[in-house]
PDB file of N, CA and C in Angstrom:
ATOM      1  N   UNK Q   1     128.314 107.823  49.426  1.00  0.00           N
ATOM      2  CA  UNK Q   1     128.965 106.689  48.824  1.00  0.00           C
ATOM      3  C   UNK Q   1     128.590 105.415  49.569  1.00  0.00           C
ATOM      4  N   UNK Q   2     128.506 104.284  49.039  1.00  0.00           N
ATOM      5  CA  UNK Q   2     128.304 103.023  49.254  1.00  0.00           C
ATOM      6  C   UNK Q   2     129.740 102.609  50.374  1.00  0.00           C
ATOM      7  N   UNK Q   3     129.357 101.904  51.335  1.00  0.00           N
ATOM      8  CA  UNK Q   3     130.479 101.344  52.051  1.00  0.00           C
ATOM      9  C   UNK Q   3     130.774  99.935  51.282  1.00  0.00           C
ATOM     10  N   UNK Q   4     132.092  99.420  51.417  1.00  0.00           N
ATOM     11  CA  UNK Q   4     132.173  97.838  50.742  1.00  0.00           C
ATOM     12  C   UNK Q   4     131.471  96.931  51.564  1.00  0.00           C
ATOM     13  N   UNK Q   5     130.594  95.783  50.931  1.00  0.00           N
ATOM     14  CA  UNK Q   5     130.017  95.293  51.859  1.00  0.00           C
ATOM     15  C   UNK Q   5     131.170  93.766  52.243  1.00  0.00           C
ATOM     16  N   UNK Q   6     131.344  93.876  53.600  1.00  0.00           N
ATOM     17  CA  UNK Q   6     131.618  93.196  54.500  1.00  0.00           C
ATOM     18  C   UNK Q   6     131.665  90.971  53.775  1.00  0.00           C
ATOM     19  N   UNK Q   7     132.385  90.519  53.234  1.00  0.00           N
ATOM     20  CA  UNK Q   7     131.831  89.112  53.199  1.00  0.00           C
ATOM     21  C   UNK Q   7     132.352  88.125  54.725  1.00  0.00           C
ATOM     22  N   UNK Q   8     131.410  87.053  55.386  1.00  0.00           N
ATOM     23  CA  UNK Q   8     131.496  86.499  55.992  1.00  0.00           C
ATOM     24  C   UNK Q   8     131.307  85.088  55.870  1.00  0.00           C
ATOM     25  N   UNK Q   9     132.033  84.225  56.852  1.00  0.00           N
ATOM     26  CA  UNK Q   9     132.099  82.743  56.302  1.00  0.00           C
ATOM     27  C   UNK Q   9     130.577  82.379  56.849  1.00  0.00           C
ATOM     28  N   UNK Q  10     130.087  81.488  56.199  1.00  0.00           N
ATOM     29  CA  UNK Q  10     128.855  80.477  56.840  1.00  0.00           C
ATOM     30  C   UNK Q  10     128.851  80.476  58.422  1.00  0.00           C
ATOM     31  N   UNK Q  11     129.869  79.514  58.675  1.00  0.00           N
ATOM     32  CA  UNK Q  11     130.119  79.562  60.009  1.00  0.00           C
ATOM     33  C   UNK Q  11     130.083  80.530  61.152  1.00  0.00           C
ATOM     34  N   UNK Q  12     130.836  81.412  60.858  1.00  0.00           N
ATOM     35  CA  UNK Q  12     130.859  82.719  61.849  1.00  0.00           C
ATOM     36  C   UNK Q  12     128.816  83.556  61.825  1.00  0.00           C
ATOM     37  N   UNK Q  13     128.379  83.069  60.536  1.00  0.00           N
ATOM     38  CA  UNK Q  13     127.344  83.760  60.507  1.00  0.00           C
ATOM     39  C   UNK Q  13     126.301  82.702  61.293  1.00  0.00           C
ATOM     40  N   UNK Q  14     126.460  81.397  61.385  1.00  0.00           N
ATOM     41  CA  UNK Q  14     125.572  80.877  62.194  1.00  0.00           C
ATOM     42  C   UNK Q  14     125.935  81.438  63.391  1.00  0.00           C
ATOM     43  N   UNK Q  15     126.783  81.360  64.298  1.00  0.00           N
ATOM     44  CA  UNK Q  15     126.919  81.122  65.614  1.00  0.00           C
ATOM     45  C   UNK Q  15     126.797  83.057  66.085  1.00  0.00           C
ATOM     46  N   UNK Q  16     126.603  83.595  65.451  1.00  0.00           N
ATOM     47  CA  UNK Q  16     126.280  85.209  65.429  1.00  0.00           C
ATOM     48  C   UNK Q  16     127.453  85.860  65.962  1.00  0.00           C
ATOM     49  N   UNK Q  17     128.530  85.491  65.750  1.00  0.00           N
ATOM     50  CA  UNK Q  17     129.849  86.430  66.144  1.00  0.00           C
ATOM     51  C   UNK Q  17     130.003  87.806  64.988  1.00  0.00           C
ATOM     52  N   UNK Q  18     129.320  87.803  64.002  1.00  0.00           N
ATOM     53  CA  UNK Q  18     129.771  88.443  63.027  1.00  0.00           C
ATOM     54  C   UNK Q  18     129.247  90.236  63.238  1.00  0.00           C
ATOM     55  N   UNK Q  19     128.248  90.083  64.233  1.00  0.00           N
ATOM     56  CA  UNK Q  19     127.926  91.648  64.753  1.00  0.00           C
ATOM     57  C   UNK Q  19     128.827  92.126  66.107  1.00  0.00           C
ATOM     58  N   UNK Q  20     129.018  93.294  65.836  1.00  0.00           N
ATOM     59  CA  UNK Q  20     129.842  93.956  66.794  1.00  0.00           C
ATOM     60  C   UNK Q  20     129.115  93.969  67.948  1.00  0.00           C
ATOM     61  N   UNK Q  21     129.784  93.888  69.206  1.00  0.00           N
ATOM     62  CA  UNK Q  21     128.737  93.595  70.055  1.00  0.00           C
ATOM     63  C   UNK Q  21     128.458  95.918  70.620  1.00  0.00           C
ATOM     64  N   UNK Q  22     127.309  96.021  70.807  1.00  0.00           N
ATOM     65  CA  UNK Q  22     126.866  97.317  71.524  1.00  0.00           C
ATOM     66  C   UNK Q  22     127.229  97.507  73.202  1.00  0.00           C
ATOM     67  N   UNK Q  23     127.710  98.426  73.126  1.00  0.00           N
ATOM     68  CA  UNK Q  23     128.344  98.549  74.599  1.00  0.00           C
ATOM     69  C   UNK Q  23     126.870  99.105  75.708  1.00  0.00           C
ATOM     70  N   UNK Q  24     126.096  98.375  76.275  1.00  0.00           N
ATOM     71  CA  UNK Q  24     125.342  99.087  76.845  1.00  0.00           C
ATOM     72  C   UNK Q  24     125.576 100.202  78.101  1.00  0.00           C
ATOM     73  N   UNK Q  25     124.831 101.245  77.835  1.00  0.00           N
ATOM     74  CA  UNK Q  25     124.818 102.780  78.633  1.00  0.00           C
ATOM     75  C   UNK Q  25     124.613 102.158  80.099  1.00  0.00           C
ATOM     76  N   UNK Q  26     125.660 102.887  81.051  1.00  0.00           N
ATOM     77  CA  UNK Q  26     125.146 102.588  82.433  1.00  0.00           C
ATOM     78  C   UNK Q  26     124.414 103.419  83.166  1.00  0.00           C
ATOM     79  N   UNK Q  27     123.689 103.428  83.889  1.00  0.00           N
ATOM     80  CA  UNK Q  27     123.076 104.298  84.515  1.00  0.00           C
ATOM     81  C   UNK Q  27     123.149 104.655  85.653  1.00  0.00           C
ATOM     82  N   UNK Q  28     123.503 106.544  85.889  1.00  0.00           N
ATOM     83  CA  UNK Q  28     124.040 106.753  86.604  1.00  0.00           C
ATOM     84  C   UNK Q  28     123.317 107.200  87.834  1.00  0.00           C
ATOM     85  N   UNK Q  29     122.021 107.329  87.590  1.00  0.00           N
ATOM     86  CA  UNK Q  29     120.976 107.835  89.053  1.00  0.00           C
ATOM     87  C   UNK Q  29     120.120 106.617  88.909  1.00  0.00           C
ATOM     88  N   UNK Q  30     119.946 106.767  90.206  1.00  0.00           N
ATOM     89  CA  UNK Q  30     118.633 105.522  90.522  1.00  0.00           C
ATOM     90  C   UNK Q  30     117.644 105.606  90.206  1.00  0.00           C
ATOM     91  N   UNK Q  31     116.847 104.301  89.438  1.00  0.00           N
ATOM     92  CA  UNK Q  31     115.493 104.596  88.936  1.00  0.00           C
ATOM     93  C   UNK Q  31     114.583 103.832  89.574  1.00  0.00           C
ATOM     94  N   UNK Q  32     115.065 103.435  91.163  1.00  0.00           N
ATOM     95  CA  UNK Q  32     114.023 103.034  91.619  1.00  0.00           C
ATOM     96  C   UNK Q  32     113.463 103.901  92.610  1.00  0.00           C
ATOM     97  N   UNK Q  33     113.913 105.408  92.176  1.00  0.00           N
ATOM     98  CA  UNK Q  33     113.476 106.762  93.305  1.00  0.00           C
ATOM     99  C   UNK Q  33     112.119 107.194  92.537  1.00  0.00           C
ATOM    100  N   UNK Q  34     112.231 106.588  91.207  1.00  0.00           N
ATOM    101  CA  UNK Q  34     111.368 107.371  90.530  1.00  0.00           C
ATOM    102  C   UNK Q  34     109.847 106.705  90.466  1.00  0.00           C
ATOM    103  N   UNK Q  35     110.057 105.533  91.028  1.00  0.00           N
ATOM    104  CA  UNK Q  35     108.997 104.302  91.071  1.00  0.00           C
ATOM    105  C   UNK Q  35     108.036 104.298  92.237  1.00  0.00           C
ATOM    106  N   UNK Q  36     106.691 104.791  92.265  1.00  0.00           N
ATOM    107  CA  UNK Q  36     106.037 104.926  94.130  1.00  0.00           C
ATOM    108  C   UNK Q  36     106.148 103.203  94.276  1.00  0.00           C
ATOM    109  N   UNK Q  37     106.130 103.145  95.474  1.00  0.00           N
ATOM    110  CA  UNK Q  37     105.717 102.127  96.134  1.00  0.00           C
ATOM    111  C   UNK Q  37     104.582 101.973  96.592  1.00  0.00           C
ATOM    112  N   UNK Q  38     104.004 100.534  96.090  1.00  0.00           N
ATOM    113  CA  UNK Q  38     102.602  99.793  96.175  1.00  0.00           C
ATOM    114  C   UNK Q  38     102.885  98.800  97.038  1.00  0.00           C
ATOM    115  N   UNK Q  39     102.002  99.087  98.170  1.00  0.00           N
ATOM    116  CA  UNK Q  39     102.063  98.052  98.945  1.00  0.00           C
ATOM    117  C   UNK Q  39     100.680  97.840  99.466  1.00  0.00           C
ATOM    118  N   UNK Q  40     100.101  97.245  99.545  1.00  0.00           N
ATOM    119  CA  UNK Q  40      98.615  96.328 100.491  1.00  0.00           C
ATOM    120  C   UNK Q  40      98.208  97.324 100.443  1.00  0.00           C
ATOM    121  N   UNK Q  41      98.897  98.071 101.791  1.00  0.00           N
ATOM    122  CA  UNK Q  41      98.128  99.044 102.671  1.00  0.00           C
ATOM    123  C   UNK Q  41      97.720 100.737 101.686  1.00  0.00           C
ATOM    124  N   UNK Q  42      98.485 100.396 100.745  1.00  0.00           N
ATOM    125  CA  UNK Q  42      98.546 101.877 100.101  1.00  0.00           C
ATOM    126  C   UNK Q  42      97.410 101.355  99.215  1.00  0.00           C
ATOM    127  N   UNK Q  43      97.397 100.487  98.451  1.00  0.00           N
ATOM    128  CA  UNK Q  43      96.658 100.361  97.759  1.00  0.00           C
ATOM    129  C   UNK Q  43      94.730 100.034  98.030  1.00  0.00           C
ATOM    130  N   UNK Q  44      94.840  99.442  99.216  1.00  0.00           N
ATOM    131  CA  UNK Q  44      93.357  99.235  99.708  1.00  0.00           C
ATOM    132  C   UNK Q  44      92.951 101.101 100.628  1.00  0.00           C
ATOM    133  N   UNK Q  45      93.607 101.737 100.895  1.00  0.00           N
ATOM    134  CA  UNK Q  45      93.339 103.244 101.637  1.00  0.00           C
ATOM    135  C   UNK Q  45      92.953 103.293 100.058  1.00  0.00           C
ATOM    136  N   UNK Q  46      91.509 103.896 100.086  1.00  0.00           N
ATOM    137  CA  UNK Q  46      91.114 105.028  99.318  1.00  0.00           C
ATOM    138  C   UNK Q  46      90.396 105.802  99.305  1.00  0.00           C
ATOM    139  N   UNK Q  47      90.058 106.659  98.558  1.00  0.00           N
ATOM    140  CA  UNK Q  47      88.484 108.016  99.131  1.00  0.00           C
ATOM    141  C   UNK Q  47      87.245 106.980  98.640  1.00  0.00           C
ATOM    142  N   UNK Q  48      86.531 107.224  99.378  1.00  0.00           N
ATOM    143  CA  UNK Q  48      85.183 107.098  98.559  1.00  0.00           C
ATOM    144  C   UNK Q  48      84.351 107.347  96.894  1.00  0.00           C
ATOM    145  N   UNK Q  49      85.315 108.229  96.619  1.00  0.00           N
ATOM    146  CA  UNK Q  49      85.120 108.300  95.205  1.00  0.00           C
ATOM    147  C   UNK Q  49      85.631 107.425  94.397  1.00  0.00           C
ATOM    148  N   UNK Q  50      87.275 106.757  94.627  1.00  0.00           N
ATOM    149  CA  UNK Q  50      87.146 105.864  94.042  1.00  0.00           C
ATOM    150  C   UNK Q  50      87.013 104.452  94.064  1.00  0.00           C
ATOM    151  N   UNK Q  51      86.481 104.245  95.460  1.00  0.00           N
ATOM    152  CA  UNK Q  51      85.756 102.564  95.656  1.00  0.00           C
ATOM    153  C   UNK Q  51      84.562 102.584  95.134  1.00  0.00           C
ATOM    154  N   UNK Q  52      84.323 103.850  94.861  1.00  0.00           N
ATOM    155  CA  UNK Q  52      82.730 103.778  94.182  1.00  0.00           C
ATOM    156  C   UNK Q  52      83.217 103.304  93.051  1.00  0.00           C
ATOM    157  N   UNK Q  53      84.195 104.521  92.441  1.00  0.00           N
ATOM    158  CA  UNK Q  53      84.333 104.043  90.790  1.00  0.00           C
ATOM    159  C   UNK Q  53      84.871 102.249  90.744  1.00  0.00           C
ATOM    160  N   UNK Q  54      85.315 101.744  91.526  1.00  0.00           N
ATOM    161  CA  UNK Q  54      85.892 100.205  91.636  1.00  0.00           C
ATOM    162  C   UNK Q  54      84.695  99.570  91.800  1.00  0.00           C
ATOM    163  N   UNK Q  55      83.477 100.040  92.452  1.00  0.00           N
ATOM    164  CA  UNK Q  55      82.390  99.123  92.977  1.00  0.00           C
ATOM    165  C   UNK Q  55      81.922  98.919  90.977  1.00  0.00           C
ATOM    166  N   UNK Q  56      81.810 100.452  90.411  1.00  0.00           N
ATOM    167  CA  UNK Q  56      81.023 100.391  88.881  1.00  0.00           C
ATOM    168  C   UNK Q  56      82.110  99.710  87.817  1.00  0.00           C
ATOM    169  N   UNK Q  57      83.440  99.562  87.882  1.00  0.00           N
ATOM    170  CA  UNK Q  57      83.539  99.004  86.878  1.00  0.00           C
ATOM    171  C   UNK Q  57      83.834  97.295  87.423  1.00  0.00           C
ATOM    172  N   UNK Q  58      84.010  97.178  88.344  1.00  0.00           N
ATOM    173  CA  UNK Q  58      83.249  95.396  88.857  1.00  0.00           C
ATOM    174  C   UNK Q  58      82.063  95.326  88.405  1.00  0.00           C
ATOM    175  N   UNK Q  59      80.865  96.200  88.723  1.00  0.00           N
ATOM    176  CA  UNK Q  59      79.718  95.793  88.522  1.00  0.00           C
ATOM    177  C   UNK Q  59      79.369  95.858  86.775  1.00  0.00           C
ATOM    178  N   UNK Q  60      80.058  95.803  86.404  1.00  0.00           N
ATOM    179  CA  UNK Q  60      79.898  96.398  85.079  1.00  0.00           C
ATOM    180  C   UNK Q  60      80.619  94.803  84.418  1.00  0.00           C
ATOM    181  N   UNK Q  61      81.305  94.764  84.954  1.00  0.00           N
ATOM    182  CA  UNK Q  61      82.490  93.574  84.184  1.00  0.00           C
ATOM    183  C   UNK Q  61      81.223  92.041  84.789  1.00  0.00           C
ATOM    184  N   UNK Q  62      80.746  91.792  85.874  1.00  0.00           N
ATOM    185  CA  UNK Q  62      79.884  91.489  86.333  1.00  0.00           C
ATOM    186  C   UNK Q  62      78.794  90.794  85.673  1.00  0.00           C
ATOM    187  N   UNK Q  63      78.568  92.484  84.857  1.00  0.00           N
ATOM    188  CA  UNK Q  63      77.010  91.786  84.592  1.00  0.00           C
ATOM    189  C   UNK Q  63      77.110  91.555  82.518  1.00  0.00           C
ATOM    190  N   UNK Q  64      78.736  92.004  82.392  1.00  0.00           N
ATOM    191  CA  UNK Q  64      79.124  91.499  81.154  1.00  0.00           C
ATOM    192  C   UNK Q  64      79.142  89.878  80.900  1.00  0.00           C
ATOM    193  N   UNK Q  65      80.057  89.382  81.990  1.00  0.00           N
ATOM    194  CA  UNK Q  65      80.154  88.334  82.085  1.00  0.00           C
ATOM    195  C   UNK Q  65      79.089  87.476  82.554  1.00  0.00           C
ATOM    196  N   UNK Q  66      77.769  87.693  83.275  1.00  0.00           N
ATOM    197  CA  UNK Q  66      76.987  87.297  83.641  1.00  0.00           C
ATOM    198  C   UNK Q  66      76.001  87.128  82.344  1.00  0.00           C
ATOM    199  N   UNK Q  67      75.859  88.259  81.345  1.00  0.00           N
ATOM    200  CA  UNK Q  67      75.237  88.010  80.453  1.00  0.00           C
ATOM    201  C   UNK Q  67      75.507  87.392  79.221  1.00  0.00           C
ATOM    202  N   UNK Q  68      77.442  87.594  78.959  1.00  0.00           N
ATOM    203  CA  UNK Q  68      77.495  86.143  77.918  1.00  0.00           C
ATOM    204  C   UNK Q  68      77.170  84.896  78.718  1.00  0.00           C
ATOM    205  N   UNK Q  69      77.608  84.440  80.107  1.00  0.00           N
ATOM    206  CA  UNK Q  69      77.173  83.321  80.171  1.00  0.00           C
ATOM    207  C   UNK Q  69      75.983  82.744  79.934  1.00  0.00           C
ATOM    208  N   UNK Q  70      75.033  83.682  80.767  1.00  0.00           N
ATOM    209  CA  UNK Q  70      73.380  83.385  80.223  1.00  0.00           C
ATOM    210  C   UNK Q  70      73.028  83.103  79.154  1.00  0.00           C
ATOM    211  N   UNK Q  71      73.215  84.062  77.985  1.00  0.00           N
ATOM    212  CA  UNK Q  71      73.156  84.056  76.424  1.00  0.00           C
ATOM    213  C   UNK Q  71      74.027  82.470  76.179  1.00  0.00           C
ATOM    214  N   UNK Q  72      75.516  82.252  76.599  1.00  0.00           N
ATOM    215  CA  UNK Q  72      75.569  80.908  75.534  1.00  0.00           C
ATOM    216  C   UNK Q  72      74.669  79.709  76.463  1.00  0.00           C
ATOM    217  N   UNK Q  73      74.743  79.846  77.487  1.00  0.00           N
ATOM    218  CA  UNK Q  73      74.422  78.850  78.048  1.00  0.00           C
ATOM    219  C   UNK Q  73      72.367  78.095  77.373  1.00  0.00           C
ATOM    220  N   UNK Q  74      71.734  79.708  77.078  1.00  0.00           N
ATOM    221  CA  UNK Q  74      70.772  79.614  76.593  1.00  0.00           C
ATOM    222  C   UNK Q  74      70.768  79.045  75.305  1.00  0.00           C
ATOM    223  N   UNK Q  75      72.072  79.355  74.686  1.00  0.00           N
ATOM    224  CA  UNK Q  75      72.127  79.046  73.339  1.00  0.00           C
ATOM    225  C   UNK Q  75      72.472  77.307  72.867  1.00  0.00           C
ATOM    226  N   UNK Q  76      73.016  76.778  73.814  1.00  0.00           N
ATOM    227  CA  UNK Q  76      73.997  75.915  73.872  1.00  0.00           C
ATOM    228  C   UNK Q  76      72.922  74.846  74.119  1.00  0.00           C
ATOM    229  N   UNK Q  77      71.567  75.126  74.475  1.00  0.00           N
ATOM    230  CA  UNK Q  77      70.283  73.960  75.219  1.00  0.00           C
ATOM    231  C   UNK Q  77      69.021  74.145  74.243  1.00  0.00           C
ATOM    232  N   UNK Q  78      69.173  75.298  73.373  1.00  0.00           N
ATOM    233  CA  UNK Q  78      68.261  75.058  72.249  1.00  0.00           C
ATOM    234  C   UNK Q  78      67.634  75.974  72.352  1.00  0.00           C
ATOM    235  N   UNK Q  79      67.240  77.218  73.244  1.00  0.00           N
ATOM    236  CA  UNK Q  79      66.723  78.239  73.676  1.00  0.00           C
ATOM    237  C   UNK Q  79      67.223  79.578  72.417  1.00  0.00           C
ATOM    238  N   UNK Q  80      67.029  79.575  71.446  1.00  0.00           N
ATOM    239  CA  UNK Q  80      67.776  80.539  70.435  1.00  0.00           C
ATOM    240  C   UNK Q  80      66.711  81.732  70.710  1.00  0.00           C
ATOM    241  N   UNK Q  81      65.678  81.588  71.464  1.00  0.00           N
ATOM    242  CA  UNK Q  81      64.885  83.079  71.134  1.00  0.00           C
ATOM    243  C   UNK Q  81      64.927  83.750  72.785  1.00  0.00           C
ATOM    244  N   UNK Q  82      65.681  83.025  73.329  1.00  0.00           N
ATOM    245  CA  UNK Q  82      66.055  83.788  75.480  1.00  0.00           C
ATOM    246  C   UNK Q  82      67.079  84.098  74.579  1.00  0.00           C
ATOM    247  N   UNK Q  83      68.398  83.471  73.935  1.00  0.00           N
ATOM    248  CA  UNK Q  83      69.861  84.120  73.954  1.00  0.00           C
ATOM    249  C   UNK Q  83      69.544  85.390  72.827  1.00  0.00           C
ATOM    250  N   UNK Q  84      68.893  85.678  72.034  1.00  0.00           N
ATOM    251  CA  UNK Q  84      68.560  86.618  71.183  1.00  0.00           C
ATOM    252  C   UNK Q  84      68.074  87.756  71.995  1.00  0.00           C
ATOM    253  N   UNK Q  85      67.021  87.323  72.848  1.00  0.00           N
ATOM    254  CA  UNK Q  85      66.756  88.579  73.890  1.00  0.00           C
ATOM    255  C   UNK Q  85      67.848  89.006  74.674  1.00  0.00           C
ATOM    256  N   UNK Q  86      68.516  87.765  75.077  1.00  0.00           N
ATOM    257  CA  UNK Q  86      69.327  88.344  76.211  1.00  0.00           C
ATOM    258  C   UNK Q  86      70.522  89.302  75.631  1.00  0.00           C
ATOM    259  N   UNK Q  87      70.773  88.748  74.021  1.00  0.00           N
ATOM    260  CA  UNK Q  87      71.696  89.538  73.186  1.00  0.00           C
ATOM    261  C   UNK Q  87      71.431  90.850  72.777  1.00  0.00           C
ATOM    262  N   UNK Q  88      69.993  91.159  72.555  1.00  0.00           N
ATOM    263  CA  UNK Q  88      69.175  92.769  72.613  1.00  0.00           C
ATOM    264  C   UNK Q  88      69.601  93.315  73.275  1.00  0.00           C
ATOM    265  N   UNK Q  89      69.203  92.780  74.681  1.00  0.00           N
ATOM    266  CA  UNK Q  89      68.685  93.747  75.819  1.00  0.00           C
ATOM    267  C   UNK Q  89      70.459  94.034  76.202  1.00  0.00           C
ATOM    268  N   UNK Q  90      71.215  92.910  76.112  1.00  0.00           N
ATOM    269  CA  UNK Q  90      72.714  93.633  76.450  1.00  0.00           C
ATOM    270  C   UNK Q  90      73.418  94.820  75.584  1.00  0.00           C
ATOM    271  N   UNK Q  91      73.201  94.466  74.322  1.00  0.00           N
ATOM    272  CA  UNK Q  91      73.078  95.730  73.490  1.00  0.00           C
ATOM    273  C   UNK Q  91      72.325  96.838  73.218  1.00  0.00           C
ATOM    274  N   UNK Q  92      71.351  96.741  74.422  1.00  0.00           N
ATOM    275  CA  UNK Q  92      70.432  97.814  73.974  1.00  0.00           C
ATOM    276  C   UNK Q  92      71.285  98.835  75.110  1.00  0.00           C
ATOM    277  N   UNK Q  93      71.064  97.618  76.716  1.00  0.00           N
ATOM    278  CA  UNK Q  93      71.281  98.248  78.013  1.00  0.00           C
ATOM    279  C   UNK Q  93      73.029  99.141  78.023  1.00  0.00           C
ATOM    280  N   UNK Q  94      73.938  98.607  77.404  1.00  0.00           N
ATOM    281  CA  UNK Q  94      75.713  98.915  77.744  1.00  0.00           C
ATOM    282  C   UNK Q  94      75.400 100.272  77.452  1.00  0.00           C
ATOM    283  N   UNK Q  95      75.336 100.748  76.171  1.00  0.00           N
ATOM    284  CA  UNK Q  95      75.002 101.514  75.710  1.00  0.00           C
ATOM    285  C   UNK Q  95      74.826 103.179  76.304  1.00  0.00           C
ATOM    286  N   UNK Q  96      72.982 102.804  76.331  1.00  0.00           N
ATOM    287  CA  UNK Q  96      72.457 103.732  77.346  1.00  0.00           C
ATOM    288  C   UNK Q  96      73.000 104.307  79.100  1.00  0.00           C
ATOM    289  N   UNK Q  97      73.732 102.904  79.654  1.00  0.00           N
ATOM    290  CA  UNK Q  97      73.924 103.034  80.458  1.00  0.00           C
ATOM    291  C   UNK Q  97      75.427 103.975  80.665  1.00  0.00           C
ATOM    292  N   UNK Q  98      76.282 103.395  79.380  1.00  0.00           N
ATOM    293  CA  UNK Q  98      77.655 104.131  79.604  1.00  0.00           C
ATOM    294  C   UNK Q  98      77.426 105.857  79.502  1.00  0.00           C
ATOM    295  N   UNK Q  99      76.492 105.871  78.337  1.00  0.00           N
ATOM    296  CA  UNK Q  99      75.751 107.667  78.059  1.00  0.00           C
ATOM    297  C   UNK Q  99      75.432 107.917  79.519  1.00  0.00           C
ATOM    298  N   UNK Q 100      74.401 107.214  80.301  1.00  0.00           N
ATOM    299  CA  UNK Q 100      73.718 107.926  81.333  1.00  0.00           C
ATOM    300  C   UNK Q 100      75.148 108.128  82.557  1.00  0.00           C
ATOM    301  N   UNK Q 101      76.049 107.165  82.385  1.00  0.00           N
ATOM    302  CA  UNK Q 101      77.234 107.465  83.266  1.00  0.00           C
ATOM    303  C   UNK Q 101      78.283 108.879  82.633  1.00  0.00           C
ATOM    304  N   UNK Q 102      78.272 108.683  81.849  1.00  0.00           N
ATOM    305  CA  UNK Q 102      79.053 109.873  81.327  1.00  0.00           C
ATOM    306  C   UNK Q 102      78.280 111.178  81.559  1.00  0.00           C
ATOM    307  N   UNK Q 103      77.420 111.203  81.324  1.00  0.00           N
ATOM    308  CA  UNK Q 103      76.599 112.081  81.692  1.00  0.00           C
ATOM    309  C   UNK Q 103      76.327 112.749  82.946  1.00  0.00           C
ATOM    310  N   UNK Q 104      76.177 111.783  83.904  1.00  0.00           N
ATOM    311  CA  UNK Q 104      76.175 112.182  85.306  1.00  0.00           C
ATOM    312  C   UNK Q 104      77.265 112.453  85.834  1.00  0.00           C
ATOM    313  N   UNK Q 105      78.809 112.029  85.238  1.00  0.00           N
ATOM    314  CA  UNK Q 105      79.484 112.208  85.481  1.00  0.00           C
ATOM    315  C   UNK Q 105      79.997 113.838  85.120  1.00  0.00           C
ATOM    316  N   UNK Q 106      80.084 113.721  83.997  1.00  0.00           N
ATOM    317  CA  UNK Q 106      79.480 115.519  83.532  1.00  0.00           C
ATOM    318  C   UNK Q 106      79.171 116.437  84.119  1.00  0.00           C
ATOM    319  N   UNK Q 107      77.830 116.314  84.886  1.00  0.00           N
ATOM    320  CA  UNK Q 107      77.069 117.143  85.166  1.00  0.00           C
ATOM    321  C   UNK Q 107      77.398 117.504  86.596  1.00  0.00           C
ATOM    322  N   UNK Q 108      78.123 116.652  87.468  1.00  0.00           N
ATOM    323  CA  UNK Q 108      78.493 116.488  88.747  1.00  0.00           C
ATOM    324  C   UNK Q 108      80.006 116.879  88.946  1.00  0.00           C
ATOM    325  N   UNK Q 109      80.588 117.488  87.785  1.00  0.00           N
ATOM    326  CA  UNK Q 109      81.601 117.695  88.409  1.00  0.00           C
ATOM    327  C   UNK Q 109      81.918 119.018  88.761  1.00  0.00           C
TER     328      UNK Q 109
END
């Protein structure tokens, strides 16, 4: 069955009194037990495996950003056939290179 619907004045409906207010749930265990702590020192200690992986995806972000700049900067001075290459060869290179990483990664574990 349909409930009756509720009418309210203008007024009460601007100023938003007209919703019941929700009692929010308290919480009864601590949830900052559940949270590790990051600090400097924890975060710069790591194995070698993964400052490597930090060295490749810097170097990676790197030479992303290194190659739009090149490309507009080429583009931007009248050079339309360097930013076309440089737009190839970045699409040729990401590519191959993410395969040949996955790959080695693969094969090495």
């Amino acid at each position: 069955m349909r409930s009756k619907i509720k009418v309210i004045d203008f007024k009460t409906f601007m100023a938003g009194n007209h919703r019941k207010p929700t009692p929010k749930p308290k919480l009864t265990m601590p949830v900052y037990g559940f949270i590790p702590s990051v600090t400097l020192s924890s975060f710069l200690h790591m194995s070698p495996e993964i400052a490597g992986l930090y060295a490749v995806v810097i170097g990676v972000g790197a030479f992303a950003m290194l190659s739009h700049l090149a490309e507009t900067t080429a583009a931007a001075y009248g050079y339309e056939s360097l930013a076309s290459f440089i737009d190839t060869a970045t699409h040729l290179i990401f590519p191959v290179a993410a395969y040949s990483f996955i790959g080695w990664f693969l094969f090495t574990l």
